[in-house]
XYZ file of N, CA and C in Angstrom:
408
model
N -4.561 0.255 -4.275
C -3.592 -0.105 -4.934
C -3.613 0.277 -6.580
N -2.765 1.315 -7.243
C -3.007 1.800 -8.267
C -1.579 1.231 -9.092
N -2.299 0.849 -10.627
C -1.308 0.431 -11.492
C -0.592 1.741 -11.977
N 1.060 2.010 -12.041
C 1.639 3.158 -12.217
C 2.812 2.840 -13.218
N 2.885 3.959 -14.036
C 4.169 3.897 -14.970
C 5.380 4.409 -14.079
N 5.246 5.019 -12.934
C 6.128 5.197 -12.101
C 5.607 5.913 -10.916
N 6.428 5.786 -9.592
C 6.163 6.262 -8.651
C 7.303 6.459 -7.652
N 7.154 7.254 -6.685
C 8.346 7.580 -5.686
C 7.855 8.366 -4.566
N 8.762 8.226 -3.613
C 8.122 8.744 -2.162
C 9.637 9.515 -1.778
N 9.314 10.661 -1.266
C 10.461 11.775 -1.057
C 10.160 12.280 0.324
N 11.096 12.315 1.315
C 11.044 12.716 2.630
C 11.056 14.526 2.588
N 10.887 14.998 3.603
C 10.784 16.436 3.660
C 12.364 16.937 3.599
N 13.163 16.095 3.702
C 14.550 16.585 3.764
C 15.431 16.170 2.567
N 14.169 15.536 1.463
C 14.601 15.452 -0.186
C 15.245 14.130 -0.253
N 15.377 13.484 0.672
C 15.769 12.093 0.945
C 14.419 11.118 -0.349
N 15.170 10.321 -0.998
C 14.160 9.139 -1.659
C 14.115 8.283 -1.100
N 13.173 7.542 -0.498
C 12.921 6.356 0.659
C 12.693 4.978 -0.451
N 11.552 5.484 -1.673
C 11.498 4.578 -2.497
C 10.903 5.056 -3.870
N 11.641 4.074 -4.890
C 11.004 4.499 -6.182
C 10.898 3.358 -7.169
N 10.056 3.250 -8.033
C 9.669 2.508 -8.926
C 9.371 2.776 -10.422
N 9.493 1.888 -11.324
C 9.155 2.245 -12.717
C 7.864 1.786 -12.688
N 7.245 0.920 -13.836
C 6.184 0.374 -14.019
C 6.055 -0.638 -13.073
N 4.741 -0.335 -12.586
C 4.250 -1.486 -11.358
C 3.378 -1.190 -10.630
N 3.075 -1.303 -9.057
C 2.403 -0.956 -8.316
C 2.309 0.136 -7.126
N 1.683 0.944 -7.198
C 1.675 1.581 -5.813
C 0.533 1.387 -4.975
N 0.903 1.020 -3.711
C -0.072 0.334 -2.705
C 0.109 1.389 -1.429
N -0.998 2.266 -1.044
C -1.086 2.932 -0.149
C -2.145 2.153 0.814
N -1.222 1.463 2.194
C -1.704 0.773 3.262
C -2.280 1.247 4.439
N -3.283 1.174 4.681
C -3.759 1.406 6.095
C -4.306 0.416 6.782
N -3.833 0.362 8.192
C -4.106 -0.826 9.058
C -5.101 -0.311 10.163
N -6.108 -1.291 10.272
C -7.001 -1.121 11.204
C -6.599 -2.071 12.624
N -6.794 -1.874 13.807
C -6.426 -2.248 15.155
C -6.665 -4.086 14.985
N -7.959 -4.092 14.345
C -8.174 -5.502 14.565
C -7.369 -6.617 12.969
N -6.575 -5.671 12.559
C -5.908 -6.711 11.559
C -4.738 -7.576 12.094
N -4.526 -8.774 11.538
C -3.402 -9.888 12.065
C -2.911 -10.555 10.734
N -2.635 -11.677 11.197
C -1.907 -12.712 10.221
C -2.527 -12.915 9.012
N -3.945 -13.015 9.467
C -4.993 -13.386 8.278
C -5.002 -12.461 7.347
N -5.074 -11.076 7.545
C -5.078 -9.967 6.928
C -3.803 -9.909 6.137
N -2.538 -10.039 6.542
C -1.502 -9.740 6.172
C -1.188 -10.466 5.052
N -1.525 -11.878 5.369
C -1.356 -12.919 3.986
C -2.486 -12.721 2.921
N -3.421 -12.173 2.967
C -4.774 -12.054 2.164
C -4.572 -11.109 1.557
N -3.615 -9.990 2.207
C -3.546 -8.507 1.518
C -2.091 -8.527 0.500
N -1.303 -9.421 0.992
C -0.010 -9.630 0.065
C -0.554 -10.384 -1.025
N -1.354 -11.502 -0.877
C -1.706 -12.544 -1.968
C -2.520 -11.442 -3.221
N -3.245 -10.620 -2.469
C -4.089 -9.901 -3.664
C -2.999 -9.247 -4.341
N -2.212 -8.384 -3.498
C -1.445 -7.469 -4.288
C -0.736 -8.048 -5.467
N 0.082 -9.288 -5.061
C 0.498 -9.744 -6.027
C 0.208 -10.489 -7.289
N -1.020 -10.790 -6.957
C -1.756 -11.558 -7.845
C -2.736 -11.077 -8.723
N -2.878 -9.835 -8.714
C -4.311 -9.032 -9.294
C -3.784 -9.133 -10.786
N -4.173 -9.686 -11.709
C -3.984 -9.820 -13.276
C -4.278 -8.434 -13.913
N -3.426 -7.268 -13.681
C -3.864 -6.023 -14.240
C -2.809 -5.343 -14.975
N -1.689 -6.208 -15.377
C -0.695 -5.863 -16.465
C -0.664 -6.621 -17.656
N -1.237 -6.134 -18.553
C -1.453 -6.982 -19.592
C -1.961 -8.314 -19.364
N -3.101 -8.771 -18.849
C -3.456 -9.925 -18.423
C -2.592 -10.769 -17.410
N -1.230 -10.073 -16.755
C -0.637 -10.678 -15.996
C -0.492 -10.037 -14.677
N -0.099 -10.781 -13.622
C 0.133 -10.360 -12.210
C 1.537 -9.649 -12.044
N 1.696 -8.939 -10.958
C 2.996 -8.270 -10.522
C 3.938 -9.485 -10.299
N 3.502 -10.583 -9.657
C 4.179 -11.850 -9.540
C 4.567 -12.336 -11.230
N 3.957 -12.544 -11.990
C 4.030 -13.139 -13.328
C 4.710 -12.181 -14.302
N 4.605 -10.809 -14.152
C 5.209 -9.994 -15.127
C 6.686 -9.349 -14.125
N 6.987 -9.854 -13.176
C 8.428 -9.125 -12.393
C 8.321 -8.003 -12.361
N 7.247 -7.535 -11.896
C 7.263 -6.128 -11.746
C 7.232 -5.354 -10.190
N 7.667 -4.316 -9.796
C 7.838 -3.895 -8.253
C 6.328 -3.100 -7.820
N 6.477 -3.513 -6.650
C 5.533 -2.634 -5.636
C 6.033 -1.594 -4.808
N 5.630 -0.314 -4.741
C 5.951 0.748 -4.165
C 4.794 0.615 -3.081
N 5.223 0.429 -1.810
C 4.326 0.278 -0.423
C 4.563 1.419 0.380
N 3.576 1.952 0.601
C 3.504 3.261 1.552
C 2.417 3.069 2.650
N 2.493 3.305 4.075
C 1.634 3.418 4.912
C 1.013 4.591 5.051
N -0.342 4.684 5.121
C -1.098 5.556 5.038
C -2.698 5.478 6.010
N -2.186 6.138 7.277
C -3.513 5.968 8.160
C -4.577 6.503 8.089
N -4.324 7.565 7.073
C -5.583 8.574 6.866
C -6.684 7.776 5.954
N -6.343 6.541 5.311
C -7.285 5.852 4.590
C -8.235 5.348 5.348
N -8.113 5.354 6.682
C -9.227 4.988 7.958
C -9.882 6.346 8.434
N -9.614 7.600 7.807
C -10.359 8.809 8.454
C -11.862 8.764 8.286
N -12.584 8.969 8.859
C -14.099 9.094 9.190
C -14.406 10.643 9.049
N -15.313 10.915 7.821
C -15.493 12.312 7.832
C -17.129 12.528 7.750
N -17.819 11.552 8.200
C -19.432 11.661 8.284
C -19.637 12.601 9.129
N -19.421 13.072 10.203
C -19.623 13.940 11.267
C -18.306 14.814 11.413
N -19.000 16.171 11.554
C -18.287 17.394 11.622
C -17.420 17.845 10.389
N -16.522 18.442 10.894
C -15.394 19.183 10.002
C -14.121 18.548 10.197
N -13.666 17.702 11.261
C -12.365 17.186 11.268
C -12.702 15.824 10.977
N -11.759 15.137 10.390
C -11.636 13.842 10.039
C -11.653 12.772 11.757
N -12.059 11.662 12.030
C -11.607 10.912 13.019
C -10.982 10.029 12.804
N -9.917 9.447 13.372
C -9.018 8.506 13.024
C -9.185 7.244 13.950
N -10.317 7.330 14.687
C -10.465 6.118 15.652
C -10.423 4.790 14.709
N -10.619 4.653 13.651
C -10.415 3.390 13.296
C -9.249 2.858 12.616
N -8.173 3.814 12.556
C -6.843 3.450 12.349
C -6.120 2.907 13.382
N -5.016 2.026 13.037
C -4.417 1.331 14.230
C -3.239 2.292 14.715
N -2.917 2.370 15.977
C -1.764 3.392 16.212
C -0.561 3.051 15.738
N 0.467 3.662 15.829
C 1.644 3.404 15.319
C 2.193 2.147 15.418
N 1.992 1.801 16.768
C 2.982 0.665 17.433
C 2.197 -0.440 16.857
N 0.996 -0.405 16.513
C 0.164 -1.827 16.126
C 0.439 -1.820 14.484
N 0.401 -0.569 13.833
C 0.430 -0.615 12.601
C 1.841 -0.894 11.828
N 3.068 -0.401 12.637
C 4.067 -0.490 11.998
C 4.563 -1.884 11.774
N 4.448 -2.958 12.746
C 4.853 -4.061 12.520
C 4.069 -4.846 11.405
N 2.802 -4.590 11.343
C 1.899 -5.062 10.228
C 2.462 -4.615 8.745
N 2.620 -3.403 8.904
C 2.994 -2.809 7.522
C 4.349 -3.702 7.140
N 5.158 -3.913 8.045
C 6.553 -4.464 7.747
C 6.137 -5.983 7.438
N 5.478 -6.614 8.102
C 5.358 -8.078 7.736
C 4.209 -8.082 6.488
N 3.593 -7.115 5.882
C 3.048 -7.416 4.768
C 4.234 -6.903 3.502
N 5.183 -6.090 3.747
C 6.204 -6.170 3.072
C 7.019 -7.414 3.004
N 7.211 -8.004 3.962
C 7.730 -9.492 3.954
C 7.232 -10.512 3.216
N 5.860 -10.594 3.404
C 4.805 -11.259 2.679
C 4.963 -11.354 1.432
N 4.816 -10.056 0.746
C 5.176 -9.395 -0.617
C 6.110 -10.290 -0.962
N 7.380 -9.923 -0.610
C 8.644 -10.546 -0.981
C 8.656 -11.780 -1.104
N 7.797 -12.709 -0.251
C 8.033 -14.439 -0.275
C 7.680 -14.537 -1.638
N 6.792 -13.831 -2.630
C 6.628 -14.149 -3.759
C 7.528 -13.648 -4.990
N 8.758 -13.025 -4.533
C 9.540 -12.798 -5.376
C 9.406 -11.512 -6.003
N 8.772 -10.685 -5.650
C 8.490 -9.435 -5.772
C 9.154 -8.187 -5.348
N 9.801 -7.164 -5.780
C 10.638 -6.273 -5.137
C 9.589 -5.566 -4.817
N 10.115 -4.940 -3.420
C 9.059 -3.925 -2.732
C 10.136 -2.500 -2.259
N 9.911 -1.729 -2.806
C 10.317 -0.188 -2.424
C 9.162 0.017 -1.336
N 9.828 1.002 -0.277
C 8.727 1.628 0.709
C 8.999 3.067 0.737
N 7.842 3.583 1.509
C 8.105 4.957 2.176
C 8.975 4.964 3.309
N 8.700 5.646 4.291
C 9.127 5.514 5.489
C 8.028 5.635 6.590
N 7.546 4.681 7.402
C 6.542 4.815 8.572
C 6.625 5.978 9.122
N 5.516 6.675 9.443
C 5.162 7.722 10.289
C 5.720 9.105 9.925
N 6.664 9.093 9.024
C 7.362 10.206 8.552
C 6.449 11.046 7.371
N 6.712 12.394 7.054
C 5.880 13.100 6.154
C 6.503 13.060 5.014
N 5.716 12.460 4.180
C 6.390 12.251 2.600
C 5.295 12.705 1.551
N 6.125 12.963 0.421
C 5.461 13.462 -0.655
C 5.805 12.209 -1.681
N 4.358 11.679 -1.783
C 4.384 10.518 -2.938
C 4.124 11.051 -4.194
N 4.755 10.757 -5.036
C 4.595 11.135 -6.424
C 3.963 9.675 -7.476
N 3.278 9.650 -8.392
C 2.689 8.626 -9.112
C 2.286 9.095 -10.307
N 2.550 8.332 -11.354
C 2.124 8.487 -12.470
C 1.331 7.437 -12.522
N -0.535 7.616 -12.568
C -1.149 6.650 -12.513
C -1.277 5.907 -14.391
N -1.451 4.446 -14.482
C -1.185 4.163 -15.727
C -2.958 3.611 -16.232
N -3.192 4.344 -16.821
C -4.932 4.063 -17.154
C -5.758 5.144 -17.169
N -6.267 6.009 -15.952
C -5.913 5.718 -14.583
C -6.476 4.142 -14.544
N -5.931 3.635 -13.373
C -6.299 2.216 -12.868
C -6.122 1.837 -11.481
N -7.052 2.218 -10.528
C -6.875 2.084 -9.410
C -7.942 1.354 -8.729
N -7.258 0.295 -7.679
C -8.573 -0.610 -6.915
C -8.351 -0.475 -5.526
N -9.522 -0.554 -5.071
C -9.624 -0.438 -3.607
C -9.833 -1.999 -2.710
N -8.988 -2.622 -1.978
C -9.062 -3.703 -1.376
C -9.131 -3.675 0.139
N -10.126 -4.154 0.883
C -10.149 -4.431 2.102
C -10.788 -5.644 2.669
N -9.770 -6.540 3.114
C -10.076 -7.660 3.776
C -10.768 -7.904 4.923
């Protein structure tokens, strides 16, 4: 998750699927073992990090741009091609991605999204830079 001044997701055809001003860009990778516990913990961590002048997204009323990114589970320790074996397949990952979005929204935080499984151009202006890595 990155604190951003602005971020945007555009599809190859030029369609903008999600765009925010000041807020947080979250690149979400899903593993096959992730379930309801991880959904709830991840959403809570996203909305509660006090990284906006000592306030959280929830407190500051700022949005999230949530983008699925299976490549976060790419393993490059062996050979010259990444292994994706630790990433959940799309039919498992997409419902979890959507549930994380819904869980964040329960806190009253606005969520913009990318387009699951699509080729996307993700633009962001990192504020700081300030990026955190979180795995439950």
